[in-house]
Amino acid sequence: MILTTLVNAYEIETKGIDFTVNYSLPLPADFAVDLNFQGNILMQFDVNTGEVVDDRLGTLANISDYDGSFAKFRFTANLSLSWKNFGLHNTVRYLGPVEYFKWDGGTPDDITDDLPLHEYDAVAYWNLSASVNWNKLDFSVGMDNVLDKKPAFIPGGDGNSNPNTYDFVGRYVFATASYKF
């Protein structure tokens, strides 16, 4: 008899501070300014495999283990200007610098060098859009990744990068329309 029970063998311990700031300022003549800021300060991200505790703080994960970025600081900031049923929206998404180590879940001896394979600078993506609401119709047009930032090159990653962290598509323009019943 073969028994292959699934076991959640890894343990993750994190510590950090998440914060949000919202501010709305009504202006004369039906204008308004809205600001939203969401940030995260990561102070600990440890992965315990049962054999070793791996400190992932400030690193970019290998695709074969934990997919994502564990930057010490990241934020998203939104600034909107609205007038009656028209709106202009500006969004900046920031990811702090990270280091990439290739680690396959073994022991520390499996890491060939204690220096990172790559160090990646902080990156910020800038998105713009405009919207109008008319009766039950909503229209919007916009551009994401206005500065056309390229994703970081991560050897062996999914498409040689990390799509959960970096913008893969590059600059793109969009338009949407929706109707509320």
mmCIF file of C-alpha atoms in Angstrom:
data_model
loop_
_atom_site.group_PDB
_atom_site.id
_atom_site.type_symbol
_atom_site.label_atom_id
_atom_site.label_comp_id
_atom_site.label_asym_id
_atom_site.label_seq_id
_atom_site.Cartn_x
_atom_site.Cartn_y
_atom_site.Cartn_z
ATOM 1 C CA MET A 1 0.000 0.000 0.000
ATOM 2 C CA ILE A 2 1.291 3.440 -0.948
ATOM 3 C CA LEU A 3 0.035 6.396 1.043
ATOM 4 C CA THR A 4 0.817 9.817 -0.451
ATOM 5 C CA THR A 5 -0.819 12.333 1.809
ATOM 6 C CA LEU A 6 -0.272 15.975 0.960
ATOM 7 C CA VAL A 7 1.561 17.825 3.690
ATOM 8 C CA ASN A 8 2.039 21.542 4.063
ATOM 9 C CA ALA A 9 5.677 21.223 5.137
ATOM 10 C CA TYR A 10 6.870 24.804 4.717
ATOM 11 C CA GLU A 11 6.229 27.619 7.134
ATOM 12 C CA ILE A 12 6.372 31.338 6.339
ATOM 13 C CA GLU A 13 6.825 34.038 8.963
ATOM 14 C CA THR A 14 6.383 37.683 8.023
ATOM 15 C CA LYS A 15 6.417 40.995 9.838
ATOM 16 C CA GLY A 16 5.735 44.394 8.410
ATOM 17 C CA ILE A 17 3.620 47.503 8.385
ATOM 18 C CA ASP A 18 0.808 48.098 5.903
ATOM 19 C CA PHE A 19 -0.609 51.590 5.711
ATOM 20 C CA THR A 20 -3.216 53.482 3.722
ATOM 21 C CA VAL A 21 -3.850 57.203 3.475
ATOM 22 C CA ASN A 22 -6.975 58.569 1.804
ATOM 23 C CA TYR A 23 -7.650 62.256 1.343
ATOM 24 C CA SER A 24 -10.468 64.009 -0.495
ATOM 25 C CA LEU A 25 -10.621 67.726 -1.128
ATOM 26 C CA PRO A 26 -13.817 69.199 -2.552
ATOM 27 C CA LEU A 27 -13.134 72.273 -4.642
ATOM 28 C CA PRO A 28 -15.426 75.006 -5.952
ATOM 29 C CA ALA A 29 -17.535 74.468 -9.079
ATOM 30 C CA ASP A 30 -18.007 70.708 -8.499
ATOM 31 C CA PHE A 31 -14.287 69.900 -8.746
ATOM 32 C CA ALA A 32 -12.654 67.438 -6.353
ATOM 33 C CA VAL A 33 -9.187 66.033 -5.740
ATOM 34 C CA ASP A 34 -8.750 62.551 -4.292
ATOM 35 C CA LEU A 35 -5.490 61.057 -3.066
ATOM 36 C CA ASN A 36 -4.969 57.425 -2.101
ATOM 37 C CA PHE A 37 -1.644 56.019 -0.920
ATOM 38 C CA GLN A 38 -1.153 52.357 0.018
ATOM 39 C CA GLY A 39 2.245 51.228 1.206
ATOM 40 C CA ASN A 40 4.007 48.278 2.745
ATOM 41 C CA ILE A 41 7.196 48.149 4.788
ATOM 42 C CA LEU A 42 8.329 44.527 4.984
ATOM 43 C CA MET A 43 10.560 43.848 7.981
ATOM 44 C CA GLN A 44 10.734 40.039 7.886
ATOM 45 C CA PHE A 45 9.983 37.291 5.376
ATOM 46 C CA ASP A 46 11.377 33.926 6.496
ATOM 47 C CA VAL A 47 10.682 30.574 4.855
ATOM 48 C CA ASN A 48 11.213 27.520 7.074
ATOM 49 C CA THR A 49 11.542 24.285 5.081
ATOM 50 C CA GLY A 50 12.059 22.135 8.137
ATOM 51 C CA GLU A 51 15.767 21.909 7.313
ATOM 52 C CA VAL A 52 16.721 25.551 7.028
ATOM 53 C CA VAL A 53 15.205 28.998 7.604
ATOM 54 C CA ASP A 54 15.712 31.147 4.510
ATOM 55 C CA ASP A 55 15.565 34.931 4.934
ATOM 56 C CA ARG A 56 13.818 36.325 1.822
ATOM 57 C CA LEU A 57 13.626 39.961 2.929
ATOM 58 C CA GLY A 58 14.651 42.233 0.053
ATOM 59 C CA THR A 59 14.792 39.401 -2.472
ATOM 60 C CA LEU A 60 13.070 38.346 -5.653
ATOM 61 C CA ALA A 61 11.889 34.755 -5.534
ATOM 62 C CA ASN A 62 12.989 32.005 -7.849
ATOM 63 C CA ILE A 63 10.104 30.861 -10.059
ATOM 64 C CA SER A 64 10.520 27.299 -8.767
ATOM 65 C CA ASP A 65 9.731 28.224 -5.178
ATOM 66 C CA TYR A 66 7.887 31.358 -3.977
ATOM 67 C CA ASP A 67 6.898 33.482 -6.933
ATOM 68 C CA GLY A 68 7.016 37.142 -6.111
ATOM 69 C CA SER A 69 9.022 39.993 -4.752
ATOM 70 C CA PHE A 70 9.745 40.608 -1.108
ATOM 71 C CA ALA A 71 11.004 44.187 -1.406
ATOM 72 C CA LYS A 72 11.470 46.042 1.848
ATOM 73 C CA PHE A 73 9.263 48.894 0.603
ATOM 74 C CA ARG A 74 6.524 49.168 -2.015
ATOM 75 C CA PHE A 75 3.586 51.479 -2.600
ATOM 76 C CA THR A 76 0.782 52.451 -4.942
ATOM 77 C CA ALA A 77 -0.283 56.108 -5.109
ATOM 78 C CA ASN A 78 -3.402 57.388 -6.876
ATOM 79 C CA LEU A 79 -4.270 61.019 -7.596
ATOM 80 C CA SER A 80 -7.586 61.869 -9.228
ATOM 81 C CA LEU A 81 -9.159 65.115 -10.325
ATOM 82 C CA SER A 82 -12.876 64.984 -10.962
ATOM 83 C CA TRP A 83 -15.444 67.437 -12.215
ATOM 84 C CA LYS A 84 -19.107 66.437 -12.198
ATOM 85 C CA ASN A 85 -19.072 63.144 -14.128
ATOM 86 C CA PHE A 86 -15.560 63.474 -15.657
ATOM 87 C CA GLY A 87 -12.349 62.219 -14.081
ATOM 88 C CA LEU A 88 -8.595 62.263 -14.674
ATOM 89 C CA HIS A 89 -6.588 59.594 -12.859
ATOM 90 C CA ASN A 90 -2.863 59.220 -12.220
ATOM 91 C CA THR A 91 -1.370 56.090 -10.605
ATOM 92 C CA VAL A 92 2.218 55.293 -9.642
ATOM 93 C CA ARG A 93 3.227 51.802 -8.521
ATOM 94 C CA TYR A 94 6.654 51.563 -6.863
ATOM 95 C CA LEU A 95 8.689 48.468 -5.997
ATOM 96 C CA GLY A 96 11.876 48.864 -3.980
ATOM 97 C CA PRO A 97 15.218 47.306 -4.947
ATOM 98 C CA VAL A 98 15.597 43.524 -4.650
ATOM 99 C CA GLU A 99 18.294 40.888 -4.989
ATOM 100 C CA TYR A 100 17.895 37.575 -6.769
ATOM 101 C CA PHE A 101 19.388 34.392 -5.345
ATOM 102 C CA LYS A 102 18.885 31.033 -7.020
ATOM 103 C CA TRP A 103 17.881 28.756 -4.174
ATOM 104 C CA ASP A 104 16.119 25.462 -4.749
ATOM 105 C CA GLY A 105 14.992 24.623 -1.228
ATOM 106 C CA GLY A 106 18.010 22.577 -0.178
ATOM 107 C CA THR A 107 20.534 23.423 2.488
ATOM 108 C CA PRO A 108 22.673 26.570 2.561
ATOM 109 C CA ASP A 109 25.489 24.441 1.080
ATOM 110 C CA ASP A 110 23.413 24.225 -2.117
ATOM 111 C CA ILE A 111 23.882 27.950 -2.669
ATOM 112 C CA THR A 112 27.090 28.223 -4.662
ATOM 113 C CA ASP A 113 27.847 31.740 -3.506
ATOM 114 C CA ASP A 114 26.410 33.925 -0.788
ATOM 115 C CA LEU A 115 26.376 36.885 -3.157
ATOM 116 C CA PRO A 116 23.218 37.562 -5.146
ATOM 117 C CA LEU A 117 23.193 36.520 -8.785
ATOM 118 C CA HIS A 118 21.606 39.851 -9.707
ATOM 119 C CA GLU A 119 20.651 43.078 -8.006
ATOM 120 C CA TYR A 120 17.625 44.940 -9.364
ATOM 121 C CA ASP A 121 17.044 48.658 -8.910
ATOM 122 C CA ALA A 122 13.750 50.040 -7.708
ATOM 123 C CA VAL A 123 11.145 50.453 -10.429
ATOM 124 C CA ALA A 124 8.088 52.702 -10.733
ATOM 125 C CA TYR A 125 5.241 52.287 -13.211
ATOM 126 C CA TRP A 126 3.131 55.286 -14.184
ATOM 127 C CA ASN A 127 -0.467 54.891 -15.427
ATOM 128 C CA LEU A 128 -2.888 57.572 -16.687
ATOM 129 C CA SER A 129 -6.587 57.397 -17.488
ATOM 130 C CA ALA A 130 -9.676 59.511 -18.045
ATOM 131 C CA SER A 131 -13.272 58.558 -17.416
ATOM 132 C CA VAL A 132 -16.776 59.848 -17.982
ATOM 133 C CA ASN A 133 -20.070 58.652 -16.532
ATOM 134 C CA TRP A 134 -23.231 59.362 -18.457
ATOM 135 C CA ASN A 135 -26.520 58.041 -17.089
ATOM 136 C CA LYS A 136 -25.762 54.341 -16.583
ATOM 137 C CA LEU A 137 -22.846 54.263 -19.039
ATOM 138 C CA ASP A 138 -19.199 54.413 -17.936
ATOM 139 C CA PHE A 139 -16.429 55.101 -20.459
ATOM 140 C CA SER A 140 -12.710 55.232 -19.806
ATOM 141 C CA VAL A 141 -9.506 55.465 -21.814
ATOM 142 C CA GLY A 142 -5.988 55.298 -20.550
ATOM 143 C CA MET A 143 -2.402 54.249 -20.849
ATOM 144 C CA ASP A 144 -0.567 51.914 -18.481
ATOM 145 C CA ASN A 145 3.214 51.914 -18.123
ATOM 146 C CA VAL A 146 3.435 55.332 -19.775
ATOM 147 C CA LEU A 147 7.251 55.358 -19.658
ATOM 148 C CA ASP A 148 7.405 51.855 -21.212
ATOM 149 C CA LYS A 149 9.545 50.313 -18.463
ATOM 150 C CA LYS A 150 10.881 46.900 -19.464
ATOM 151 C CA PRO A 151 10.661 43.974 -17.023
ATOM 152 C CA ALA A 152 13.809 42.911 -15.203
ATOM 153 C CA PHE A 153 15.721 40.058 -16.839
ATOM 154 C CA ILE A 154 15.651 37.082 -14.493
ATOM 155 C CA PRO A 155 17.529 34.050 -15.802
ATOM 156 C CA GLY A 156 15.403 30.920 -15.690
ATOM 157 C CA GLY A 157 12.306 32.872 -14.725
ATOM 158 C CA ASP A 158 8.914 32.609 -16.364
ATOM 159 C CA GLY A 159 9.662 34.304 -19.701
ATOM 160 C CA ASN A 160 13.047 35.321 -18.222
ATOM 161 C CA SER A 161 11.368 37.627 -15.736
ATOM 162 C CA ASN A 162 8.769 37.523 -12.980
ATOM 163 C CA PRO A 163 5.278 38.397 -14.272
ATOM 164 C CA ASN A 164 3.870 38.586 -10.741
ATOM 165 C CA THR A 165 6.242 41.447 -9.988
ATOM 166 C CA TYR A 166 7.125 43.296 -13.181
ATOM 167 C CA ASP A 167 4.979 44.708 -15.990
ATOM 168 C CA PHE A 168 5.406 42.327 -18.927
ATOM 169 C CA VAL A 169 3.235 44.011 -21.520
ATOM 170 C CA GLY A 170 5.029 47.341 -21.627
ATOM 171 C CA ARG A 171 3.179 50.516 -22.568
ATOM 172 C CA TYR A 172 -0.389 49.859 -23.615
ATOM 173 C CA VAL A 173 -3.474 51.866 -24.330
ATOM 174 C CA PHE A 174 -6.943 50.740 -23.336
ATOM 175 C CA ALA A 175 -10.569 51.782 -23.621
ATOM 176 C CA THR A 176 -13.519 50.389 -21.704
ATOM 177 C CA ALA A 177 -17.258 50.837 -21.736
ATOM 178 C CA SER A 178 -19.769 49.422 -19.277
ATOM 179 C CA TYR A 179 -23.473 49.722 -18.652
ATOM 180 C CA LYS A 180 -25.130 49.306 -15.258
ATOM 181 C CA PHE A 181 -28.527 47.621 -15.238
#
